[in-house]
mmCIF file of C-alpha atoms in Angstrom:
data_model
loop_
_atom_site.group_PDB
_atom_site.id
_atom_site.type_symbol
_atom_site.label_atom_id
_atom_site.label_comp_id
_atom_site.label_asym_id
_atom_site.label_seq_id
_atom_site.Cartn_x
_atom_site.Cartn_y
_atom_site.Cartn_z
ATOM 1 C CA ASP S 25 -4.425 -14.004 3.914
ATOM 2 C CA SER S 26 -5.903 -10.500 3.641
ATOM 3 C CA GLY S 27 -9.197 -11.851 1.968
ATOM 4 C CA VAL S 28 -8.490 -9.768 -1.229
ATOM 5 C CA THR S 29 -7.827 -11.924 -4.271
ATOM 6 C CA GLN S 30 -6.190 -10.959 -7.429
ATOM 7 C CA THR S 31 -5.901 -12.771 -10.817
ATOM 8 C CA PRO S 32 -3.756 -13.594 -12.668
ATOM 9 C CA LYS S 33 -0.728 -13.817 -10.426
ATOM 10 C CA HIS S 34 1.779 -13.350 -13.295
ATOM 11 C CA LEU S 35 1.193 -11.984 -16.790
ATOM 12 C CA ILE S 36 3.665 -11.797 -19.737
ATOM 13 C CA THR S 37 2.738 -9.896 -22.723
ATOM 14 C CA ALA S 38 4.050 -7.909 -25.635
ATOM 15 C CA THR S 39 4.126 -4.183 -26.257
ATOM 16 C CA GLY S 40 1.053 -2.836 -27.755
ATOM 17 C CA GLN S 41 -1.151 -5.476 -26.207
ATOM 18 C CA ARG S 42 -4.038 -5.113 -23.820
ATOM 19 C CA VAL S 43 -4.512 -6.959 -20.565
ATOM 20 C CA THR S 44 -7.170 -7.047 -17.775
ATOM 21 C CA LEU S 45 -6.348 -7.620 -14.182
ATOM 22 C CA ARG S 46 -9.060 -8.645 -11.856
ATOM 23 C CA CYS S 47 -9.597 -8.048 -8.084
ATOM 24 C CA SER S 48 -12.224 -9.430 -5.589
ATOM 25 C CA PRO S 49 -12.434 -7.266 -2.437
ATOM 26 C CA ARG S 50 -12.877 -8.627 1.024
ATOM 27 C CA SER S 51 -16.387 -9.608 1.799
ATOM 28 C CA GLY S 52 -18.340 -6.573 2.808
ATOM 29 C CA ASP S 53 -15.748 -3.996 1.569
ATOM 30 C CA LEU S 54 -17.158 -1.406 -0.907
ATOM 31 C CA SER S 55 -14.117 0.330 -1.646
ATOM 32 C CA VAL S 56 -11.472 -0.867 -4.155
ATOM 33 C CA TYR S 57 -8.080 0.692 -4.763
ATOM 34 C CA TRP S 58 -5.491 0.012 -7.497
ATOM 35 C CA TYR S 59 -1.911 0.623 -7.129
ATOM 36 C CA GLN S 60 1.198 0.214 -9.313
ATOM 37 C CA GLN S 61 4.502 -0.594 -7.854
ATOM 38 C CA SER S 62 7.693 -0.354 -9.869
ATOM 39 C CA LEU S 63 11.407 -0.101 -8.820
ATOM 40 C CA ASP S 64 11.743 3.460 -10.260
ATOM 41 C CA GLN S 65 8.461 4.947 -9.198
ATOM 42 C CA GLY S 66 7.728 3.181 -5.966
ATOM 43 C CA LEU S 67 4.105 2.639 -4.944
ATOM 44 C CA GLN S 68 1.810 4.814 -6.993
ATOM 45 C CA PHE S 69 -1.995 5.190 -6.323
ATOM 46 C CA LEU S 70 -3.909 4.784 -9.457
ATOM 47 C CA ILE S 71 -7.701 4.851 -8.911
ATOM 48 C CA GLN S 72 -10.315 4.120 -6.287
ATOM 49 C CA TYR S 73 -13.946 2.939 -6.665
ATOM 50 C CA TYR S 74 -16.640 2.858 -4.007
ATOM 51 C CA ASN S 75 -19.704 0.702 -4.577
ATOM 52 C CA GLY S 76 -19.354 0.921 -8.373
ATOM 53 C CA GLU S 77 -18.442 4.550 -8.681
ATOM 54 C CA GLU S 78 -15.067 6.221 -9.314
ATOM 55 C CA ARG S 79 -14.081 8.104 -6.145
ATOM 56 C CA ALA S 80 -10.633 9.215 -6.627
ATOM 57 C CA LYS S 81 -7.923 9.222 -9.259
ATOM 58 C CA GLY S 82 -4.249 9.274 -8.842
ATOM 59 C CA ASN S 83 -1.447 8.897 -11.465
ATOM 60 C CA ILE S 84 -3.327 6.880 -13.860
ATOM 61 C CA LEU S 85 -2.477 6.929 -17.525
ATOM 62 C CA GLU S 86 -5.096 7.519 -20.155
ATOM 63 C CA ARG S 87 -4.227 4.135 -21.570
ATOM 64 C CA PHE S 88 -5.426 2.577 -18.315
ATOM 65 C CA SER S 89 -9.032 2.315 -17.096
ATOM 66 C CA ALA S 90 -10.903 0.444 -14.441
ATOM 67 C CA GLN S 91 -14.299 -0.351 -13.361
ATOM 68 C CA GLN S 92 -16.108 -1.971 -10.392
ATOM 69 C CA PHE S 93 -18.952 -4.210 -11.097
ATOM 70 C CA PRO S 94 -22.280 -4.780 -9.161
ATOM 71 C CA ASP S 95 -20.807 -7.723 -7.325
ATOM 72 C CA LEU S 96 -18.062 -5.308 -6.227
ATOM 73 C CA HIS S 97 -15.205 -7.041 -8.044
ATOM 74 C CA SER S 98 -13.016 -4.583 -10.072
ATOM 75 C CA GLU S 99 -10.986 -4.826 -13.213
ATOM 76 C CA LEU S 100 -8.057 -2.775 -14.236
ATOM 77 C CA ASN S 101 -7.609 -2.534 -18.015
ATOM 78 C CA LEU S 102 -4.233 -1.690 -19.339
ATOM 79 C CA SER S 103 -3.882 -1.122 -23.147
ATOM 80 C CA SER S 104 -1.225 -0.140 -25.655
ATOM 81 C CA LEU S 105 1.227 -1.641 -23.232
ATOM 82 C CA GLU S 106 4.778 -0.220 -23.133
ATOM 83 C CA LEU S 107 7.868 -1.698 -21.646
ATOM 84 C CA GLY S 108 7.621 0.838 -18.775
ATOM 85 C CA ASP S 109 4.237 -0.683 -17.697
ATOM 86 C CA SER S 110 6.061 -3.659 -16.319
ATOM 87 C CA ALA S 111 5.353 -3.632 -12.651
ATOM 88 C CA LEU S 112 3.494 -5.161 -9.714
ATOM 89 C CA TYR S 113 -0.186 -4.136 -9.620
ATOM 90 C CA PHE S 114 -1.874 -4.255 -6.324
ATOM 91 C CA CYS S 115 -5.581 -4.052 -5.502
ATOM 92 C CA ALA S 116 -6.711 -3.162 -1.968
ATOM 93 C CA SER S 117 -10.037 -2.938 -0.290
ATOM 94 C CA SER S 118 -11.033 -0.961 2.756
ATOM 95 C CA ASP S 119 -13.276 -1.410 5.665
ATOM 96 C CA PRO S 120 -15.416 1.284 7.252
ATOM 97 C CA GLY S 121 -12.681 1.765 9.721
ATOM 98 C CA GLU S 122 -10.379 2.961 6.843
ATOM 99 C CA THR S 123 -7.808 0.200 7.046
ATOM 100 C CA GLN S 124 -6.851 -0.951 3.546
ATOM 101 C CA TYR S 125 -6.261 -4.705 2.977
ATOM 102 C CA PHE S 126 -3.965 -5.677 0.006
ATOM 103 C CA GLY S 127 -4.158 -8.516 -2.418
ATOM 104 C CA PRO S 128 -1.035 -10.582 -3.347
ATOM 105 C CA GLY S 129 -0.595 -8.450 -6.642
ATOM 106 C CA THR S 130 -0.267 -9.214 -10.350
ATOM 107 C CA ARG S 131 3.178 -9.062 -11.755
ATOM 108 C CA LEU S 132 3.030 -7.834 -15.159
ATOM 109 C CA LEU S 133 5.980 -8.217 -17.635
ATOM 110 C CA VAL S 134 5.859 -6.456 -20.973
ATOM 111 C CA LEU S 135 8.328 -7.708 -23.490
ATOM 112 C CA ALA W 24 -2.314 18.991 2.063
ATOM 113 C CA GLN W 25 -1.123 15.749 3.503
ATOM 114 C CA SER W 26 2.237 14.229 3.006
ATOM 115 C CA VAL W 27 4.516 11.555 4.618
ATOM 116 C CA THR W 28 8.264 11.299 4.877
ATOM 117 C CA GLN W 29 10.132 8.215 5.645
ATOM 118 C CA LEU W 30 13.489 9.462 6.750
ATOM 119 C CA ASP W 31 15.664 6.443 5.947
ATOM 120 C CA SER W 32 15.533 4.528 2.748
ATOM 121 C CA HIS W 33 17.695 1.689 4.241
ATOM 122 C CA VAL W 34 18.174 0.511 7.817
ATOM 123 C CA SER W 35 20.330 -2.229 8.890
ATOM 124 C CA VAL W 36 20.355 -3.824 12.417
ATOM 125 C CA SER W 37 21.792 -7.015 14.000
ATOM 126 C CA GLU W 38 19.391 -9.770 15.034
ATOM 127 C CA GLY W 39 18.235 -9.165 18.590
ATOM 128 C CA THR W 40 18.836 -5.426 18.555
ATOM 129 C CA PRO W 41 16.161 -2.737 18.565
ATOM 130 C CA VAL W 42 14.546 -1.494 15.323
ATOM 131 C CA LEU W 43 13.576 2.078 14.625
ATOM 132 C CA LEU W 44 11.975 3.142 11.476
ATOM 133 C CA ARG W 45 11.179 6.815 11.148
ATOM 134 C CA CYS W 46 8.143 8.599 9.579
ATOM 135 C CA ASN W 47 7.094 12.121 9.774
ATOM 136 C CA TYR W 48 3.786 13.219 8.488
ATOM 137 C CA SER W 49 1.964 16.496 7.473
ATOM 138 C CA SER W 50 -1.804 16.711 7.725
ATOM 139 C CA SER W 51 -4.436 19.381 7.950
ATOM 140 C CA TYR W 52 -6.743 16.854 9.544
ATOM 141 C CA SER W 53 -6.455 14.751 12.567
ATOM 142 C CA PRO W 54 -4.709 12.031 10.666
ATOM 143 C CA SER W 55 -5.195 8.275 10.447
ATOM 144 C CA LEU W 56 -1.686 6.704 10.172
ATOM 145 C CA PHE W 57 -0.667 3.182 9.235
ATOM 146 C CA TRP W 58 2.447 1.015 8.884
ATOM 147 C CA TYR W 59 2.586 -1.819 6.329
ATOM 148 C CA VAL W 60 5.288 -4.435 5.797
ATOM 149 C CA GLN W 61 5.937 -5.907 2.422
ATOM 150 C CA HIS W 62 8.121 -9.133 2.240
ATOM 151 C CA PRO W 63 9.805 -9.838 -1.176
ATOM 152 C CA ASN W 64 7.294 -10.586 -3.857
ATOM 153 C CA LYS W 65 4.415 -10.368 -1.469
ATOM 154 C CA GLY W 66 1.470 -7.913 -0.948
ATOM 155 C CA LEU W 67 1.458 -5.354 1.712
ATOM 156 C CA GLN W 68 0.369 -6.420 5.129
ATOM 157 C CA LEU W 69 -1.094 -4.133 7.947
ATOM 158 C CA LEU W 70 1.224 -3.928 10.882
ATOM 159 C CA LEU W 71 -0.715 -1.227 12.823
ATOM 160 C CA LYS W 72 -2.771 1.817 12.649
ATOM 161 C CA TYR W 73 -3.404 5.053 14.643
ATOM 162 C CA THR W 74 -6.901 6.512 14.507
ATOM 163 C CA SER W 75 -6.742 9.114 17.372
ATOM 164 C CA ALA W 76 -7.294 6.744 20.321
ATOM 165 C CA ALA W 77 -4.155 5.783 22.288
ATOM 166 C CA THR W 78 -1.050 7.476 21.096
ATOM 167 C CA LEU W 79 1.075 4.276 21.567
ATOM 168 C CA VAL W 80 -0.199 1.709 19.045
ATOM 169 C CA LYS W 81 0.640 -1.974 19.295
ATOM 170 C CA GLY W 82 0.820 -3.995 16.214
ATOM 171 C CA ILE W 83 1.545 -7.466 15.127
ATOM 172 C CA ASN W 84 4.846 -9.335 15.447
ATOM 173 C CA GLY W 85 5.911 -7.158 18.429
ATOM 174 C CA PHE W 86 5.993 -3.807 16.428
ATOM 175 C CA GLU W 87 4.618 -0.662 17.981
ATOM 176 C CA ALA W 88 4.515 2.917 16.976
ATOM 177 C CA GLU W 89 3.969 6.204 18.935
ATOM 178 C CA PHE W 90 1.986 9.121 17.584
ATOM 179 C CA LYS W 91 3.591 12.320 18.518
ATOM 180 C CA LYS W 92 1.487 15.279 17.446
ATOM 181 C CA SER W 93 4.077 17.966 18.597
ATOM 182 C CA GLU W 94 6.824 16.298 16.429
ATOM 183 C CA THR W 95 4.386 15.203 13.605
ATOM 184 C CA SER W 96 5.925 11.712 13.775
ATOM 185 C CA PHE W 97 4.878 8.197 13.791
ATOM 186 C CA HIS W 98 8.049 6.103 14.280
ATOM 187 C CA LEU W 99 7.818 2.358 14.202
ATOM 188 C CA THR W 100 9.815 0.444 16.782
ATOM 189 C CA LYS W 101 10.575 -3.217 17.869
ATOM 190 C CA PRO W 102 12.618 -4.100 20.898
ATOM 191 C CA SER W 103 14.456 -7.050 19.269
ATOM 192 C CA ALA W 104 14.856 -7.643 15.542
ATOM 193 C CA HIS W 105 14.278 -11.033 14.164
ATOM 194 C CA MET W 106 15.674 -12.343 10.763
ATOM 195 C CA SER W 107 12.098 -12.533 9.523
ATOM 196 C CA ASP W 108 11.641 -8.923 9.979
ATOM 197 C CA ALA W 109 13.784 -8.201 6.946
ATOM 198 C CA ALA W 110 11.369 -6.543 4.546
ATOM 199 C CA GLU W 111 10.240 -3.147 3.214
ATOM 200 C CA TYR W 112 8.157 -0.992 5.523
ATOM 201 C CA PHE W 113 5.681 1.666 4.332
ATOM 202 C CA CYS W 114 4.282 4.548 6.481
ATOM 203 C CA VAL W 115 0.819 5.760 5.220
ATOM 204 C CA VAL W 116 -1.234 8.810 6.146
ATOM 205 C CA LYS W 117 -4.819 8.880 5.240
ATOM 206 C CA GLY W 118 -5.442 12.343 3.706
ATOM 207 C CA GLY W 119 -8.967 13.566 3.454
ATOM 208 C CA THR W 120 -11.719 11.262 2.735
ATOM 209 C CA TYR W 121 -10.508 9.064 0.163
ATOM 210 C CA LYS W 122 -6.753 9.527 -0.398
ATOM 211 C CA TYR W 123 -4.003 7.273 1.200
ATOM 212 C CA ILE W 124 -0.433 8.784 0.926
ATOM 213 C CA PHE W 125 2.370 6.300 0.986
ATOM 214 C CA GLY W 126 5.839 7.006 2.051
ATOM 215 C CA THR W 127 8.699 5.908 -0.172
ATOM 216 C CA GLY W 128 9.449 2.911 1.990
ATOM 217 C CA THR W 129 12.179 1.763 4.329
ATOM 218 C CA ARG W 130 14.110 -1.470 3.578
ATOM 219 C CA LEU W 131 15.137 -3.178 6.760
ATOM 220 C CA LYS W 132 17.949 -5.486 6.585
ATOM 221 C CA VAL W 133 18.747 -7.797 9.629
ATOM 222 C CA LEU W 134 22.136 -9.044 10.134
ATOM 223 C CA ALA W 135 22.844 -12.441 11.772
#
């Protein structure tokens, strides 16, 4: 158990809908990262937050947004969902020593 | 710019034989390097990391990796494969302050 929690574990929704994925980092970690993993694209970095502020952006679509709250949990919002958004979404948090710890992921299926 | 290349997308070994998963990196900085393992339908678990201390890094489950600056490599090895080692392995380089760059992964198959 990495100490990073993600909810929900599974999510099934329809095209055009909006969903919110939640992540709680390990106690004491200030950084949160979001990744998308799909069969055709592999593991893609989406976005990073540090202590409530956006720090780095990767291949995140405009339909996706994220935020980190004062209690350090983070939410990834996915809107106008398309079939191609079906993937595993991982959250990770990092310690001051740079090691990333990954959550178990949220499996999103868009029908 | 930083980059990482995992040289094999699939590796098959027999149980009890050595494992070698290859990773080459490119980095303008003195890099931090990591290996992660992902079992089916699970999250990524840290195997080991290199952060400019000893060049031979020991990780969990009998894995180790050697940092070779002259070859820009960070190959992952294990003397004797176990069936439970079957998984996907990712080499990661930390590029700059915030960015982690993942390799495309190597799927390890262990044959009985």
